[in-house]
JSON list of C-alpha atoms and ligand atoms in Angstrom, two decimals:
[
{"chain": "A", "resi": 1, "resn": "MET", "atom": "CA", "xyz": [87.59, 82.95, 91.50]},
{"chain": "A", "resi": 2, "resn": "ASN", "atom": "CA", "xyz": [90.90, 84.16, 93.66]},
{"chain": "A", "resi": 3, "resn": "ASP", "atom": "CA", "xyz": [92.11, 81.12, 95.04]},
{"chain": "A", "resi": 4, "resn": "CYS", "atom": "CA", "xyz": [91.51, 78.57, 92.33]},
{"chain": "A", "resi": 5, "resn": "ILE", "atom": "CA", "xyz": [95.16, 77.83, 91.22]},
{"chain": "A", "resi": 6, "resn": "PHE", "atom": "CA", "xyz": [93.47, 77.79, 87.36]},
{"chain": "A", "resi": 7, "resn": "CYS", "atom": "CA", "xyz": [91.99, 81.38, 87.58]},
{"chain": "A", "resi": 8, "resn": "LYS", "atom": "CA", "xyz": [95.18, 83.20, 88.61]},
{"chain": "A", "resi": 9, "resn": "ILE", "atom": "CA", "xyz": [97.25, 80.96, 85.70]},
{"chain": "A", "resi": 10, "resn": "ILE", "atom": "CA", "xyz": [93.77, 82.56, 83.13]},
{"chain": "A", "resi": 11, "resn": "SER", "atom": "CA", "xyz": [94.87, 86.05, 84.65]},
{"chain": "A", "resi": 12, "resn": "ASN", "atom": "CA", "xyz": [98.56, 85.45, 85.16]},
{"chain": "A", "resi": 13, "resn": "ASP", "atom": "CA", "xyz": [98.86, 85.78, 88.39]},
{"chain": "A", "resi": 14, "resn": "ILE", "atom": "CA", "xyz": [100.10, 82.63, 88.12]},
{"chain": "A", "resi": 15, "resn": "PRO", "atom": "CA", "xyz": [103.19, 81.78, 85.37]},
{"chain": "A", "resi": 16, "resn": "SER", "atom": "CA", "xyz": [101.98, 78.84, 83.02]},
{"chain": "A", "resi": 17, "resn": "TYR", "atom": "CA", "xyz": [104.08, 78.05, 79.85]},
{"chain": "A", "resi": 18, "resn": "LYS", "atom": "CA", "xyz": [100.39, 77.72, 77.62]},
{"chain": "A", "resi": 19, "resn": "ILE", "atom": "CA", "xyz": [100.42, 76.97, 74.06]},
{"chain": "A", "resi": 20, "resn": "TYR", "atom": "CA", "xyz": [96.88, 77.42, 72.76]},
{"chain": "A", "resi": 21, "resn": "GLU", "atom": "CA", "xyz": [94.37, 80.68, 73.88]},
{"chain": "A", "resi": 22, "resn": "ASP", "atom": "CA", "xyz": [91.37, 81.75, 72.52]},
{"chain": "A", "resi": 23, "resn": "GLU", "atom": "CA", "xyz": [87.97, 83.65, 73.09]},
{"chain": "A", "resi": 24, "resn": "HIS", "atom": "CA", "xyz": [87.04, 80.77, 76.03]},
{"chain": "A", "resi": 25, "resn": "VAL", "atom": "CA", "xyz": [89.61, 78.08, 76.79]},
{"chain": "A", "resi": 26, "resn": "ILE", "atom": "CA", "xyz": [93.79, 78.90, 77.13]},
{"chain": "A", "resi": 27, "resn": "ALA", "atom": "CA", "xyz": [96.06, 75.49, 77.41]},
{"chain": "A", "resi": 28, "resn": "PHE", "atom": "CA", "xyz": [99.68, 75.04, 78.76]},
{"chain": "A", "resi": 29, "resn": "LEU", "atom": "CA", "xyz": [102.24, 72.58, 80.19]},
{"chain": "A", "resi": 30, "resn": "ASP", "atom": "CA", "xyz": [100.50, 70.25, 82.71]},
{"chain": "A", "resi": 31, "resn": "ILE", "atom": "CA", "xyz": [103.00, 71.12, 85.82]},
{"chain": "A", "resi": 32, "resn": "SER", "atom": "CA", "xyz": [103.23, 66.90, 86.76]},
{"chain": "A", "resi": 33, "resn": "GLN", "atom": "CA", "xyz": [103.86, 65.87, 82.42]},
{"chain": "A", "resi": 34, "resn": "ALA", "atom": "CA", "xyz": [102.61, 62.11, 82.81]},
{"chain": "A", "resi": 35, "resn": "THR", "atom": "CA", "xyz": [104.94, 62.06, 79.23]},
{"chain": "A", "resi": 36, "resn": "PRO", "atom": "CA", "xyz": [105.93, 64.91, 77.43]},
{"chain": "A", "resi": 37, "resn": "GLY", "atom": "CA", "xyz": [103.65, 67.66, 76.08]},
{"chain": "A", "resi": 38, "resn": "HIS", "atom": "CA", "xyz": [100.46, 66.52, 79.19]},
{"chain": "A", "resi": 39, "resn": "THR", "atom": "CA", "xyz": [98.69, 69.53, 78.04]},
{"chain": "A", "resi": 40, "resn": "LEU", "atom": "CA", "xyz": [95.10, 71.63, 80.70]},
{"chain": "A", "resi": 41, "resn": "VAL", "atom": "CA", "xyz": [92.73, 72.41, 78.43]},
{"chain": "A", "resi": 42, "resn": "ILE", "atom": "CA", "xyz": [90.44, 74.63, 80.52]},
{"chain": "A", "resi": 43, "resn": "PRO", "atom": "CA", "xyz": [87.72, 77.38, 80.15]},
{"chain": "A", "resi": 44, "resn": "LYS", "atom": "CA", "xyz": [88.46, 80.64, 81.69]},
{"chain": "A", "resi": 45, "resn": "VAL", "atom": "CA", "xyz": [85.02, 80.56, 83.63]},
{"chain": "A", "resi": 46, "resn": "HIS", "atom": "CA", "xyz": [85.73, 79.94, 86.58]},
{"chain": "A", "resi": 47, "resn": "ILE", "atom": "CA", "xyz": [83.12, 76.30, 86.27]},
{"chain": "A", "resi": 48, "resn": "ARG", "atom": "CA", "xyz": [84.57, 73.15, 88.69]},
{"chain": "A", "resi": 49, "resn": "ASP", "atom": "CA", "xyz": [83.40, 70.14, 87.07]},
{"chain": "A", "resi": 50, "resn": "ILE", "atom": "CA", "xyz": [82.31, 68.26, 83.81]},
{"chain": "A", "resi": 51, "resn": "PHE", "atom": "CA", "xyz": [78.86, 69.21, 85.85]},
{"chain": "A", "resi": 52, "resn": "GLU", "atom": "CA", "xyz": [79.34, 72.72, 85.89]},
{"chain": "A", "resi": 53, "resn": "LEU", "atom": "CA", "xyz": [80.13, 72.57, 82.14]},
{"chain": "A", "resi": 54, "resn": "ASP", "atom": "CA", "xyz": [77.34, 73.86, 80.14]},
{"chain": "A", "resi": 55, "resn": "GLU", "atom": "CA", "xyz": [77.18, 71.22, 77.05]},
{"chain": "A", "resi": 56, "resn": "HIS", "atom": "CA", "xyz": [78.31, 74.02, 74.37]},
{"chain": "A", "resi": 57, "resn": "LEU", "atom": "CA", "xyz": [81.46, 74.94, 76.28]},
{"chain": "A", "resi": 58, "resn": "ALA", "atom": "CA", "xyz": [82.21, 71.58, 76.61]},
{"chain": "A", "resi": 59, "resn": "ALA", "atom": "CA", "xyz": [81.15, 71.20, 72.42]},
{"chain": "A", "resi": 60, "resn": "HIS", "atom": "CA", "xyz": [83.99, 73.98, 72.51]},
{"chain": "A", "resi": 61, "resn": "CYS", "atom": "CA", "xyz": [86.42, 72.91, 75.13]},
{"chain": "A", "resi": 62, "resn": "PHE", "atom": "CA", "xyz": [86.79, 68.93, 73.12]},
{"chain": "A", "resi": 63, "resn": "ALA", "atom": "CA", "xyz": [87.30, 70.45, 70.03]},
{"chain": "A", "resi": 64, "resn": "VAL", "atom": "CA", "xyz": [90.10, 72.52, 71.50]},
{"chain": "A", "resi": 65, "resn": "ALA", "atom": "CA", "xyz": [91.49, 69.39, 72.79]},
{"chain": "A", "resi": 66, "resn": "THR", "atom": "CA", "xyz": [90.90, 68.11, 69.34]},
{"chain": "A", "resi": 67, "resn": "LYS", "atom": "CA", "xyz": [93.13, 69.48, 67.95]},
{"chain": "A", "resi": 68, "resn": "LEU", "atom": "CA", "xyz": [95.97, 70.13, 70.05]},
{"chain": "A", "resi": 69, "resn": "ALA", "atom": "CA", "xyz": [96.51, 66.62, 71.01]},
{"chain": "A", "resi": 70, "resn": "LYS", "atom": "CA", "xyz": [96.52, 65.92, 66.38]},
{"chain": "A", "resi": 71, "resn": "HIS", "atom": "CA", "xyz": [98.52, 69.14, 67.17]},
{"chain": "A", "resi": 72, "resn": "ILE", "atom": "CA", "xyz": [100.80, 67.47, 69.96]},
{"chain": "A", "resi": 73, "resn": "VAL", "atom": "CA", "xyz": [101.52, 63.86, 69.76]},
{"chain": "A", "resi": 74, "resn": "PRO", "atom": "CA", "xyz": [103.35, 63.72, 65.84]},
{"chain": "A", "resi": 75, "resn": "LEU", "atom": "CA", "xyz": [106.49, 66.86, 67.49]},
{"chain": "A", "resi": 76, "resn": "VAL", "atom": "CA", "xyz": [106.27, 64.97, 70.45]},
{"chain": "A", "resi": 77, "resn": "GLY", "atom": "CA", "xyz": [107.00, 61.97, 69.28]},
{"chain": "A", "resi": 78, "resn": "ALA", "atom": "CA", "xyz": [104.18, 59.97, 70.31]},
{"chain": "A", "resi": 79, "resn": "THR", "atom": "CA", "xyz": [101.84, 58.13, 68.35]},
{"chain": "A", "resi": 80, "resn": "GLY", "atom": "CA", "xyz": [98.64, 57.56, 71.20]},
{"chain": "A", "resi": 81, "resn": "VAL", "atom": "CA", "xyz": [96.40, 60.18, 73.25]},
{"chain": "A", "resi": 82, "resn": "ASN", "atom": "CA", "xyz": [94.27, 59.83, 76.31]},
{"chain": "A", "resi": 83, "resn": "ILE", "atom": "CA", "xyz": [91.84, 62.77, 76.70]},
{"chain": "A", "resi": 84, "resn": "VAL", "atom": "CA", "xyz": [90.90, 62.81, 80.32]},
{"chain": "A", "resi": 85, "resn": "ASN", "atom": "CA", "xyz": [88.38, 64.49, 82.78]},
{"chain": "A", "resi": 86, "resn": "ASN", "atom": "CA", "xyz": [88.27, 64.20, 86.18]},
{"chain": "A", "resi": 87, "resn": "SER", "atom": "CA", "xyz": [85.33, 65.45, 87.82]},
{"chain": "A", "resi": 88, "resn": "HIS", "atom": "CA", "xyz": [85.54, 64.71, 91.53]},
{"chain": "A", "resi": 89, "resn": "GLU", "atom": "CA", "xyz": [87.69, 64.54, 94.01]},
{"chain": "A", "resi": 90, "resn": "VAL", "atom": "CA", "xyz": [86.29, 60.67, 93.75]},
{"chain": "A", "resi": 91, "resn": "ALA", "atom": "CA", "xyz": [87.51, 60.53, 90.92]},
{"chain": "A", "resi": 92, "resn": "GLY", "atom": "CA", "xyz": [90.50, 61.88, 90.81]},
{"chain": "A", "resi": 93, "resn": "GLN", "atom": "CA", "xyz": [90.26, 65.45, 90.29]},
{"chain": "A", "resi": 94, "resn": "ALA", "atom": "CA", "xyz": [92.61, 67.80, 92.53]},
{"chain": "A", "resi": 95, "resn": "VAL", "atom": "CA", "xyz": [92.23, 71.15, 91.12]},
{"chain": "A", "resi": 96, "resn": "PHE", "atom": "CA", "xyz": [88.54, 72.20, 91.21]},
{"chain": "A", "resi": 97, "resn": "HIS", "atom": "CA", "xyz": [88.21, 74.20, 88.35]},
{"chain": "A", "resi": 98, "resn": "PHE", "atom": "CA", "xyz": [87.14, 71.99, 84.73]},
{"chain": "A", "resi": 99, "resn": "HIS", "atom": "CA", "xyz": [90.26, 70.61, 82.94]},
{"chain": "A", "resi": 100, "resn": "ALA", "atom": "CA", "xyz": [90.91, 68.58, 80.18]},
{"chain": "A", "resi": 101, "resn": "HIS", "atom": "CA", "xyz": [94.04, 66.38, 79.92]},
{"chain": "A", "resi": 102, "resn": "ILE", "atom": "CA", "xyz": [95.81, 65.92, 76.35]},
{"chain": "A", "resi": 103, "resn": "VAL", "atom": "CA", "xyz": [98.38, 62.89, 77.70]},
{"chain": "A", "resi": 104, "resn": "PRO", "atom": "CA", "xyz": [99.98, 61.64, 74.71]},
{"chain": "A", "resi": 105, "resn": "ARG", "atom": "CA", "xyz": [101.04, 58.73, 74.64]},
{"chain": "A", "resi": 106, "resn": "PHE", "atom": "CA", "xyz": [104.36, 56.29, 74.02]},
{"chain": "A", "resi": 107, "resn": "ASP", "atom": "CA", "xyz": [104.12, 52.86, 75.02]},
{"chain": "A", "resi": 108, "resn": "ALA", "atom": "CA", "xyz": [101.45, 51.39, 76.45]},
{"chain": "A", "resi": 109, "resn": "THR", "atom": "CA", "xyz": [102.56, 50.17, 80.15]},
{"chain": "A", "resi": 110, "resn": "ASN", "atom": "CA", "xyz": [105.92, 51.85, 81.29]},
{"chain": "A", "resi": 111, "resn": "ASP", "atom": "CA", "xyz": [105.51, 55.97, 79.93]},
{"chain": "A", "resi": 112, "resn": "GLY", "atom": "CA", "xyz": [105.03, 57.58, 83.14]},
{"chain": "A", "resi": 113, "resn": "TYR", "atom": "CA", "xyz": [101.14, 57.21, 82.50]},
{"chain": "A", "resi": 114, "resn": "ASN", "atom": "CA", "xyz": [99.16, 54.89, 84.35]},
{"chain": "A", "resi": 115, "resn": "ALA", "atom": "CA", "xyz": [95.15, 54.40, 83.59]},
{"chain": "A", "resi": 116, "resn": "HIS", "atom": "CA", "xyz": [92.57, 51.42, 83.64]},
{"chain": "A", "resi": 117, "resn": "TRP", "atom": "CA", "xyz": [89.75, 49.92, 84.74]},
{"chain": "A", "resi": 118, "resn": "HIS", "atom": "CA", "xyz": [88.38, 46.44, 85.37]},
{"chain": "A", "resi": 119, "resn": "ASN", "atom": "CA", "xyz": [86.73, 44.22, 83.11]},
{"chain": "A", "resi": 120, "resn": "ASN", "atom": "CA", "xyz": [83.43, 42.85, 85.73]},
{"chain": "A", "resi": 121, "resn": "MET", "atom": "CA", "xyz": [81.32, 41.24, 83.14]},
{"chain": "A", "resi": 122, "resn": "HIS", "atom": "CA", "xyz": [81.06, 38.20, 85.51]},
{"chain": "A", "resi": 123, "resn": "GLU", "atom": "CA", "xyz": [78.65, 40.45, 88.22]},
{"chain": "A", "resi": 124, "resn": "TYR", "atom": "CA", "xyz": [76.27, 40.58, 85.15]},
{"chain": "A", "resi": 125, "resn": "ASN", "atom": "CA", "xyz": [73.35, 38.79, 83.23]},
{"chain": "A", "resi": 126, "resn": "GLN", "atom": "CA", "xyz": [71.61, 39.52, 80.71]},
{"chain": "A", "resi": 127, "resn": "GLU", "atom": "CA", "xyz": [68.05, 41.01, 82.54]},
{"chain": "A", "resi": 128, "resn": "GLN", "atom": "CA", "xyz": [70.66, 43.26, 84.34]},
{"chain": "A", "resi": 129, "resn": "LEU", "atom": "CA", "xyz": [72.57, 44.90, 81.10]},
{"chain": "A", "resi": 130, "resn": "GLN", "atom": "CA", "xyz": [68.55, 44.86, 79.58]},
{"chain": "A", "resi": 131, "resn": "THR", "atom": "CA", "xyz": [67.56, 46.40, 83.58]},
{"chain": "A", "resi": 132, "resn": "LEU", "atom": "CA", "xyz": [70.69, 49.09, 83.04]},
{"chain": "A", "resi": 133, "resn": "ALA", "atom": "CA", "xyz": [70.69, 50.59, 79.78]},
{"chain": "A", "resi": 134, "resn": "THR", "atom": "CA", "xyz": [66.78, 51.19, 80.55]},
{"chain": "A", "resi": 135, "resn": "THR", "atom": "CA", "xyz": [67.36, 52.59, 83.51]},
{"chain": "A", "resi": 136, "resn": "LEU", "atom": "CA", "xyz": [69.87, 55.03, 82.01]},
{"chain": "A", "resi": 137, "resn": "TYR", "atom": "CA", "xyz": [67.97, 55.69, 78.28]},
{"chain": "A", "resi": 138, "resn": "VAL", "atom": "CA", "xyz": [68.03, 59.06, 77.40]},
{"chain": "A", "resi": 139, "resn": "ALA", "atom": "CA", "xyz": [65.90, 60.04, 74.29]},
{"chain": "A", "resi": 140, "resn": "ASN", "atom": "CA", "xyz": [67.24, 61.80, 71.53]},
{"chain": "A", "resi": 141, "resn": "LYS", "atom": "CA", "xyz": [64.94, 65.05, 71.58]},
{"chain": "B", "resi": 1, "resn": "LIG", "atom": "P1", "xyz": [92.79, 66.81, 88.78]},
{"chain": "B", "resi": 1, "resn": "LIG", "atom": "O1", "xyz": [93.30, 65.71, 89.40]},
{"chain": "B", "resi": 1, "resn": "LIG", "atom": "O2", "xyz": [92.32, 67.25, 88.53]},
{"chain": "B", "resi": 1, "resn": "LIG", "atom": "O3", "xyz": [92.59, 66.10, 86.67]},
{"chain": "B", "resi": 1, "resn": "LIG", "atom": "O4", "xyz": [95.14, 67.07, 87.88]},
{"chain": "B", "resi": 1, "resn": "LIG", "atom": "C1", "xyz": [94.79, 68.68, 87.91]},
{"chain": "B", "resi": 1, "resn": "LIG", "atom": "C2", "xyz": [96.25, 69.14, 87.91]},
{"chain": "B", "resi": 1, "resn": "LIG", "atom": "O5", "xyz": [97.13, 69.60, 87.56]},
{"chain": "B", "resi": 1, "resn": "LIG", "atom": "C3", "xyz": [96.52, 67.98, 87.61]},
{"chain": "B", "resi": 1, "resn": "LIG", "atom": "O6", "xyz": [98.12, 66.74, 86.30]},
{"chain": "B", "resi": 1, "resn": "LIG", "atom": "C4", "xyz": [98.51, 68.95, 88.40]},
{"chain": "B", "resi": 1, "resn": "LIG", "atom": "O7", "xyz": [99.73, 68.45, 87.67]},
{"chain": "B", "resi": 1, "resn": "LIG", "atom": "C5", "xyz": [97.94, 70.48, 87.54]},
{"chain": "B", "resi": 1, "resn": "LIG", "atom": "N1", "xyz": [98.20, 70.69, 87.90]},
{"chain": "B", "resi": 1, "resn": "LIG", "atom": "C6", "xyz": [97.81, 71.48, 89.53]},
{"chain": "B", "resi": 1, "resn": "LIG", "atom": "N2", "xyz": [98.75, 73.28, 89.63]},
{"chain": "B", "resi": 1, "resn": "LIG", "atom": "C7", "xyz": [99.86, 73.05, 88.30]},
{"chain": "B", "resi": 1, "resn": "LIG", "atom": "C8", "xyz": [99.94, 74.63, 88.58]},
{"chain": "B", "resi": 1, "resn": "LIG", "atom": "O8", "xyz": [100.02, 75.13, 89.08]},
{"chain": "B", "resi": 1, "resn": "LIG", "atom": "N3", "xyz": [100.09, 74.81, 87.10]},
{"chain": "B", "resi": 1, "resn": "LIG", "atom": "C9", "xyz": [100.53, 73.34, 85.93]},
{"chain": "B", "resi": 1, "resn": "LIG", "atom": "N4", "xyz": [100.60, 74.08, 84.79]},
{"chain": "B", "resi": 1, "resn": "LIG", "atom": "N5", "xyz": [99.08, 72.38, 86.55]},
{"chain": "B", "resi": 1, "resn": "LIG", "atom": "C10", "xyz": [99.32, 71.76, 87.77]},
{"chain": "B", "resi": 2, "resn": "LIG", "atom": "ZN1", "xyz": [88.98, 78.93, 88.64]}
]
């Protein structure tokens, strides 16, 4: 895709600090470096977001993110990691080429990354939760 900044990184039309490459994915330092070692794993084909990503390529991206997380975290002196994908504007996606963030974590509250969700359990009763689970249930084929 011509106007995609990550496709330009794949084709080396714009520079990046690459730390991994194989047949299907590359990984490079995120320009924001939310924490030291903040890395993006992206497929080499232009895929907009997780809704366009097939499960085999998703599995490979996650396998690479897993391998790199285990590699990066001790090297940068972190103790934890967040693996994050933002898909669609409403989820905070800013670059529309699928990417998994690897964000090494040093401190729970003050290390440059802050993602949390609210506990809204008080808005649900057991019947509503069962209805939700029944609606979302996926049969294992
Ligand atoms: P999103 O919000 O889409 O999940 O994250 C996009 C990420 O891409 C941001 O963390 C941003 O810092 C990173 N980014 C945007 N442009 C570039 C770039 O040209 N090079 C690199 N290495 N990262 C970029
Ligand atoms: Zn692209």
